[in-house]
mmCIF file of C-alpha atoms in Angstrom:
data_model
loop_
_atom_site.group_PDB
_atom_site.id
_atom_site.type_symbol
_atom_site.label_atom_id
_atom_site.label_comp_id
_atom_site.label_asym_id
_atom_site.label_seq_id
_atom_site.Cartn_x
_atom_site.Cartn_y
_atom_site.Cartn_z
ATOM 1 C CA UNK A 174 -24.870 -14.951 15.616
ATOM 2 C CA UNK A 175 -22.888 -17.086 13.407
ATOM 3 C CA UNK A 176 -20.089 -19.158 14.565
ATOM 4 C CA UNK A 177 -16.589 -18.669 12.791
ATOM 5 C CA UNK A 178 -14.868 -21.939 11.169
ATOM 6 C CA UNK A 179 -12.793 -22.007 14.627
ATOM 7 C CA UNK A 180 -14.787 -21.590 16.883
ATOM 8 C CA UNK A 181 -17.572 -24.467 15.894
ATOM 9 C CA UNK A 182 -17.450 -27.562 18.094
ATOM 10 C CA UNK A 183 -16.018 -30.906 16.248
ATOM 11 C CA UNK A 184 -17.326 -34.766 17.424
ATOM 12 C CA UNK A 185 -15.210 -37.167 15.471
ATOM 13 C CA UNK A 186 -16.802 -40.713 14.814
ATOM 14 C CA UNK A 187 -14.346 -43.256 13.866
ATOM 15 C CA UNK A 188 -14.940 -46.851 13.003
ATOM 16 C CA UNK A 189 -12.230 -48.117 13.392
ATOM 17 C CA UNK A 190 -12.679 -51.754 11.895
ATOM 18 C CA UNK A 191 -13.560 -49.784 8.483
ATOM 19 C CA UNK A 192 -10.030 -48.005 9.067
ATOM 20 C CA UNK A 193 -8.378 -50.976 9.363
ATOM 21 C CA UNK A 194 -9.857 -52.618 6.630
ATOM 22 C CA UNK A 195 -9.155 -49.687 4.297
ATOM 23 C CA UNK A 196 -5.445 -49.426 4.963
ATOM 24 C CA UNK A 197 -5.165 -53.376 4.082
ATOM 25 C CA UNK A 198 -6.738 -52.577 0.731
ATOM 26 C CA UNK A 199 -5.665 -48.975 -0.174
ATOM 27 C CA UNK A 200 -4.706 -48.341 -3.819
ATOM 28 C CA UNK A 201 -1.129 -48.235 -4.784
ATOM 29 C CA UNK A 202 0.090 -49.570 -1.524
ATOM 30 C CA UNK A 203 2.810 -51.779 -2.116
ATOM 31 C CA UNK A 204 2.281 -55.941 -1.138
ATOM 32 C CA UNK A 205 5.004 -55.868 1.198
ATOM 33 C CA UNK A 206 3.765 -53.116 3.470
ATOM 34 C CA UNK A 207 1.677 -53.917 5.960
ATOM 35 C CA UNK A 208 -0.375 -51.600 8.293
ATOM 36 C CA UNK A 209 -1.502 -53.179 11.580
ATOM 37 C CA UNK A 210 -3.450 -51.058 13.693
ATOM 38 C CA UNK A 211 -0.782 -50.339 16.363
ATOM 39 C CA UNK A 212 1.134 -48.582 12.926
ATOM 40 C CA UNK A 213 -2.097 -45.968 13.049
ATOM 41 C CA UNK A 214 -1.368 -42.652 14.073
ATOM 42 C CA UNK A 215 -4.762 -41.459 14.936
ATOM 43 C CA UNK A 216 -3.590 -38.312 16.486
ATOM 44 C CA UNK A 217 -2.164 -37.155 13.400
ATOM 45 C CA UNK A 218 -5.276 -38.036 11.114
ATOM 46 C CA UNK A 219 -7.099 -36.567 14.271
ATOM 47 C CA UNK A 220 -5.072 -32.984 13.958
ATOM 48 C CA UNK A 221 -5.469 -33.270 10.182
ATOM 49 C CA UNK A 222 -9.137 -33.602 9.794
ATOM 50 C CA UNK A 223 -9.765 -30.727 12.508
ATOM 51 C CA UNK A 224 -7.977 -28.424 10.759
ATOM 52 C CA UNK A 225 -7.262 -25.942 13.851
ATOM 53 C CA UNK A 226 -11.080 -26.146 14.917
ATOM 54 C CA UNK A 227 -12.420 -26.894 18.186
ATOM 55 C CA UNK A 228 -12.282 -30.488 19.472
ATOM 56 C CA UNK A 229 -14.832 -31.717 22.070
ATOM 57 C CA UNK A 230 -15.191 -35.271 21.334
ATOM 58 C CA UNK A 231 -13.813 -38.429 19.971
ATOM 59 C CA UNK A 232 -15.591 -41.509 19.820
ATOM 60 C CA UNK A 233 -14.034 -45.015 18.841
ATOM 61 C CA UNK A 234 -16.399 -47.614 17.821
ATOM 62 C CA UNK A 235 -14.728 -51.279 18.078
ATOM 63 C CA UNK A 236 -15.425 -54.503 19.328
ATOM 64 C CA UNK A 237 -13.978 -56.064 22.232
ATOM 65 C CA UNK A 238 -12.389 -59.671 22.046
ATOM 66 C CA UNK A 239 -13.570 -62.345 24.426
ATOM 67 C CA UNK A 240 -11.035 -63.038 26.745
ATOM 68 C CA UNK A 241 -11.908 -66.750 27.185
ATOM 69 C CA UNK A 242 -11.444 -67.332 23.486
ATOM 70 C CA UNK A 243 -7.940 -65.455 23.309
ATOM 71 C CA UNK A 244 -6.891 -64.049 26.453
ATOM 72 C CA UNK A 245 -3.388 -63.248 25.070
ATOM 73 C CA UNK A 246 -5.085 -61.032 22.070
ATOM 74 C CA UNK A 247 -7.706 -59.659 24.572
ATOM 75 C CA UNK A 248 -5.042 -58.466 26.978
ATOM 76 C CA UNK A 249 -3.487 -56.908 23.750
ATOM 77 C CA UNK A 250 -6.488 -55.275 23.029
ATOM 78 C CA UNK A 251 -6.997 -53.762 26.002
ATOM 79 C CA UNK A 252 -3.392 -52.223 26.616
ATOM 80 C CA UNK A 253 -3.879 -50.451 22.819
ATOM 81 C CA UNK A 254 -7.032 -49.551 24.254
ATOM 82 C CA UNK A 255 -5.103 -47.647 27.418
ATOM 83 C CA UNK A 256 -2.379 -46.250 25.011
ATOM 84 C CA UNK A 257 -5.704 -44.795 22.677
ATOM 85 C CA UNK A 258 -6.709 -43.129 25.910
ATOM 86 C CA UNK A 259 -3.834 -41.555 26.896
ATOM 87 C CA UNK A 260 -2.945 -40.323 23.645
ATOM 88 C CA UNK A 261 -6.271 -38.616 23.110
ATOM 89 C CA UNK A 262 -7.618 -37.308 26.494
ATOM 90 C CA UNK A 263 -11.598 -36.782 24.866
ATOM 91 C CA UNK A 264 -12.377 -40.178 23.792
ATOM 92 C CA UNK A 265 -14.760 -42.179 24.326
ATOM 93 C CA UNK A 266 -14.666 -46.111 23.230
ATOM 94 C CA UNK A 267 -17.717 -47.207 22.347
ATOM 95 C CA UNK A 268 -17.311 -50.878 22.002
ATOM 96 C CA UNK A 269 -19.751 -53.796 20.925
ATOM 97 C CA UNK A 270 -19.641 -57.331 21.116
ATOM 98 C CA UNK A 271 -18.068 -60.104 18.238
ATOM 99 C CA UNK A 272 -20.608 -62.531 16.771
ATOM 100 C CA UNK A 273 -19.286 -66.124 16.383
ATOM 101 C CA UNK A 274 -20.688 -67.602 13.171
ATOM 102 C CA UNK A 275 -19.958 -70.364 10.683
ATOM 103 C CA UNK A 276 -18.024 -69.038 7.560
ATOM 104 C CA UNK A 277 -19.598 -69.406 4.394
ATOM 105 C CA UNK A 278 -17.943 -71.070 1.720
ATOM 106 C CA UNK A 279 -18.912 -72.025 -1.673
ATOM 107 C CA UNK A 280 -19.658 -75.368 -0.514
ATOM 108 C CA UNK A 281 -21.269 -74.713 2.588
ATOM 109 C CA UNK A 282 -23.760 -71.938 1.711
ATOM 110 C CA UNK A 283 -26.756 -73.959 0.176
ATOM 111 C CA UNK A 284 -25.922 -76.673 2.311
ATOM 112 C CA UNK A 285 -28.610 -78.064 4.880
ATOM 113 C CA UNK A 286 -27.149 -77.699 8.102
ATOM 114 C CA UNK A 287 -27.040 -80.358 10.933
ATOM 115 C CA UNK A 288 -26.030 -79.482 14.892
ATOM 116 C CA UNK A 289 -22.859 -82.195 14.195
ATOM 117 C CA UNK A 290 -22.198 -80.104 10.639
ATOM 118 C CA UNK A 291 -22.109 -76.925 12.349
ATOM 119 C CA UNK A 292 -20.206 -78.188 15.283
ATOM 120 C CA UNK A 293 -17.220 -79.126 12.444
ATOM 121 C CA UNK A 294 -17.489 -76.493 10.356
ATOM 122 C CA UNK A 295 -14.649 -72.796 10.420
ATOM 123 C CA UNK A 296 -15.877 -69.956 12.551
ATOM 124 C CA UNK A 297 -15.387 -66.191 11.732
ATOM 125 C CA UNK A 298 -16.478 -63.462 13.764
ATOM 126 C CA UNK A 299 -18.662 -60.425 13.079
ATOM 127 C CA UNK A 300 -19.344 -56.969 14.416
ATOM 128 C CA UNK A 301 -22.887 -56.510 15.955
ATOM 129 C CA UNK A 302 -24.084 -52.918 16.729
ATOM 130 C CA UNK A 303 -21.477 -50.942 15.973
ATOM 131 C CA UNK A 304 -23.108 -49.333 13.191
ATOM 132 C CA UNK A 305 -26.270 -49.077 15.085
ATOM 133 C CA UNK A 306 -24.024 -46.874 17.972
ATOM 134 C CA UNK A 307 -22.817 -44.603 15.480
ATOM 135 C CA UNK A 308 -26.139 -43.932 13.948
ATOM 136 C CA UNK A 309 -27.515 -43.187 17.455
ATOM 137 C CA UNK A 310 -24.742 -41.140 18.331
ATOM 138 C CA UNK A 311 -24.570 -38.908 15.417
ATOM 139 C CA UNK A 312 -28.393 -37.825 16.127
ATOM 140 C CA UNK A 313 -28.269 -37.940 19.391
ATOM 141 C CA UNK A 314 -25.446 -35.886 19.833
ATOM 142 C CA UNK A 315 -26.823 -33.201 17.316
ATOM 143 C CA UNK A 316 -30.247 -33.508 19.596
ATOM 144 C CA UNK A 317 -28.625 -32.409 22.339
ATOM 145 C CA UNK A 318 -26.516 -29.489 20.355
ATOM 146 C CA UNK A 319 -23.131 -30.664 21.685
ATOM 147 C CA UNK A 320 -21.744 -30.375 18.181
ATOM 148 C CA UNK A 321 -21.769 -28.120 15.211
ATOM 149 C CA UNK A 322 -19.342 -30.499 12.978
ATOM 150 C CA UNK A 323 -19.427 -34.220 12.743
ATOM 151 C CA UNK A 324 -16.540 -35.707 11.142
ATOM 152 C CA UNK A 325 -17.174 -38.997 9.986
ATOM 153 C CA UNK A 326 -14.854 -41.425 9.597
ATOM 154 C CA UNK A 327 -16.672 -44.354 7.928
ATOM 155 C CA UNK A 328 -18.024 -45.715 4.740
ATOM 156 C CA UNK A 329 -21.407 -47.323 5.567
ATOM 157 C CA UNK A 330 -24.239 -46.340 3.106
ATOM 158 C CA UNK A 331 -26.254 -47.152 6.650
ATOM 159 C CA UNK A 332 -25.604 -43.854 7.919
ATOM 160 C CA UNK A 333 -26.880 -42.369 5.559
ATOM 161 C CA UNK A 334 -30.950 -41.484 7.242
ATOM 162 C CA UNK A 335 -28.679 -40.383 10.435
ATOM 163 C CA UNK A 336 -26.588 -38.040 8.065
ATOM 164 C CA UNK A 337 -30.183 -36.564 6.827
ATOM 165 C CA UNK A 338 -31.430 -36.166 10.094
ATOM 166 C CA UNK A 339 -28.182 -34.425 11.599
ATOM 167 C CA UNK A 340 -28.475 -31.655 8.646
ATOM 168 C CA UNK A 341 -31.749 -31.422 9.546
ATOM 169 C CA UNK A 342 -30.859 -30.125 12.485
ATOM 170 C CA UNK A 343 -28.174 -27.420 10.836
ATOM 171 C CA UNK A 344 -25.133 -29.667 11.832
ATOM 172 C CA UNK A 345 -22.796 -30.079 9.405
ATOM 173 C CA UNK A 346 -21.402 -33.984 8.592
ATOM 174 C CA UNK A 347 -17.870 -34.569 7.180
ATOM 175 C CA UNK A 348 -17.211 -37.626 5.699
ATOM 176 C CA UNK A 349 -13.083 -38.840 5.817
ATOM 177 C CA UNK A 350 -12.608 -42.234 3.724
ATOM 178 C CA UNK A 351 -9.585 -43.695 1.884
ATOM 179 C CA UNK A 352 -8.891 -44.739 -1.850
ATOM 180 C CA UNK A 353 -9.209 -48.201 -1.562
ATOM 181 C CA UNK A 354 -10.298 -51.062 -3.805
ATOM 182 C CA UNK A 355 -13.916 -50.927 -2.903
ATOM 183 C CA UNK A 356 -15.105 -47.382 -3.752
ATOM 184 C CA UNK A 357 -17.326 -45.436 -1.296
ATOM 185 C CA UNK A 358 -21.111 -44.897 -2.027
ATOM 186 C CA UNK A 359 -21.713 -41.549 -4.246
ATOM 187 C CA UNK A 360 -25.277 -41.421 -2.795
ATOM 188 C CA UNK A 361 -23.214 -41.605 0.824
ATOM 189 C CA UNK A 362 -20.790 -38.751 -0.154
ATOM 190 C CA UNK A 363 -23.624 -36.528 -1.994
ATOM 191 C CA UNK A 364 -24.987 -35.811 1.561
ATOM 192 C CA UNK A 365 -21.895 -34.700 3.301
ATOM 193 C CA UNK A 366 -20.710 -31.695 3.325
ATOM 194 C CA UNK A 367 -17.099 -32.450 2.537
ATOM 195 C CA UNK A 368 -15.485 -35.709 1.598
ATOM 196 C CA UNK A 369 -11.794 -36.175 1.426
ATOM 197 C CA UNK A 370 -10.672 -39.519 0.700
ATOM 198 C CA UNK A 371 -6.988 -40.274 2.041
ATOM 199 C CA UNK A 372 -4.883 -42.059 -0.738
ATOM 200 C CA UNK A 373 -1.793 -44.245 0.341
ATOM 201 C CA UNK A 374 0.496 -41.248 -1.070
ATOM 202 C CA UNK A 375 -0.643 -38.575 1.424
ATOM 203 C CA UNK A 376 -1.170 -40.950 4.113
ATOM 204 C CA UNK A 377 1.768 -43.115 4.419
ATOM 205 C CA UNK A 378 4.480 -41.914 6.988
ATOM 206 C CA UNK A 379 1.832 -39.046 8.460
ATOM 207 C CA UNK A 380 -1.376 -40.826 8.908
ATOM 208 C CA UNK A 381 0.732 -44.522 10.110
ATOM 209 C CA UNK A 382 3.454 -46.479 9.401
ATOM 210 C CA UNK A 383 4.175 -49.243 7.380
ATOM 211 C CA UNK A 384 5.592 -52.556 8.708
ATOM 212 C CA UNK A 385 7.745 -54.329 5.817
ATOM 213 C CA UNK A 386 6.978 -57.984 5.290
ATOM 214 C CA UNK A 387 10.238 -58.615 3.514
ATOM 215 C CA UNK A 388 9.220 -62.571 2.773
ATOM 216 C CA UNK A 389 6.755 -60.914 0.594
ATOM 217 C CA UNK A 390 9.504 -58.869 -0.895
ATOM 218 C CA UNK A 391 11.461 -61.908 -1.288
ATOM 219 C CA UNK A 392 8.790 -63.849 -3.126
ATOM 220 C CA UNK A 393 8.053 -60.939 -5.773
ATOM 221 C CA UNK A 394 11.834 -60.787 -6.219
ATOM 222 C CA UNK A 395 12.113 -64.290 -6.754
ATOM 223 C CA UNK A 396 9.181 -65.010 -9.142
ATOM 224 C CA UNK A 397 9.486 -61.595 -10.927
ATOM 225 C CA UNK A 398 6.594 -59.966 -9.495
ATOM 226 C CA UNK A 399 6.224 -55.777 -9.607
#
């Protein structure tokens, strides 16, 4: 017997670093409004995206910051982390580690690199495994037939075997992304079953809420800027 619309079991998989970087670069988002991630309202995206269906699980996929390298931001981190899980009693975060790397620069990418050059060089950090947990969990999950619906809230063409293996199974996969600069995959969205993509319009005020730089605002003003 079929399930109705309501009564089919939702997983939500968010990464949330792909959030984040898509409200910093949505279209038609004004310079002077900023959206850090304590300005997210994931309950109300969450309540959107379900659509009155049946919630079982959220999962979170971040990275935790080292608290010897920041303790201040780490402590940070882990309070929003708290607040996340009392907002939304079904979570689960799913958290990987930061990479410290060199940065690559124009000048530094061909260059041969010493241990004293390294040593002096800027450091950025990257994600490792995050996308490798959401992979697993998507299939796993739909393995174990704890879902009928996976909403995916990503933009990864790296998912895209897991997405073909979770149909495979006769789960459906829902893909949420947002008009920003850098365009999701069509070969990513071609395998969903639904994609809605979240413009700055519809999003602003429900989805989070913008903090106004107004030294931005000033600058623009001052130099004639729109």
């Amino acid at each position: 017997m079929q399930k109705g619309e309501l009564e089919k079991r939702v997983f939500v998989f968010i990464d949330a670093e792909y959030v984040i970087q898509s409200l910093r670069t949505l279209r038609n988002k004004p310079r002077e409004h900023r959206i850090l991630i304590n300005n997210i309202l994931w309950g109300n995206l969450i309540e959107y995206i379900l659509a009155n269906r049946l919630l079982k699980k959220v999962f979170y996929y971040s990275c935790e910051l080292d608290e010897r390298e920041n303790p201040l931001t780490y402590h940070s981190q882990q309070r929003y982390f708290k607040k996340l899980q009392e907002e939304i009693s079904c979570i689960d975060l799913r958290l990987s580690q930061l990479q410290k790397v060199p940065l690559k620069t124009k000048s530094t990418w061909n260059e041969q690199q010493s241990s004293s050059s390294i040593r002096n060089k800027p450091w950025t950090y990257i994600q490792k495994g995050v996308d490798v947990k959401i992979a697993l969990d998507l299939v796993l999950n739909a393995y174990k037939d704890l879902y009928d619906v996976a909403i995916l809230i990503a933009g990864d063409c790296d998912f895209l075997e897991a997405i073909k293996e979770v149909k495979a199974l006769n789960k459906q996969v829902e893909l949420i992304t947002f008009d920003r600069t850098e365009k999701t995959s069509n070969v990513l969205i071609a395998e969903t079953s639904l994609h809605n993509e979240l413009s700055y319009t519809q999003s602003n005020k429900r989805f989070f809420i913008t903090s106004y730089d107004d030294k931005l605002s000033q600058l623009r003003i001052k130099f004639g800027g729109n």
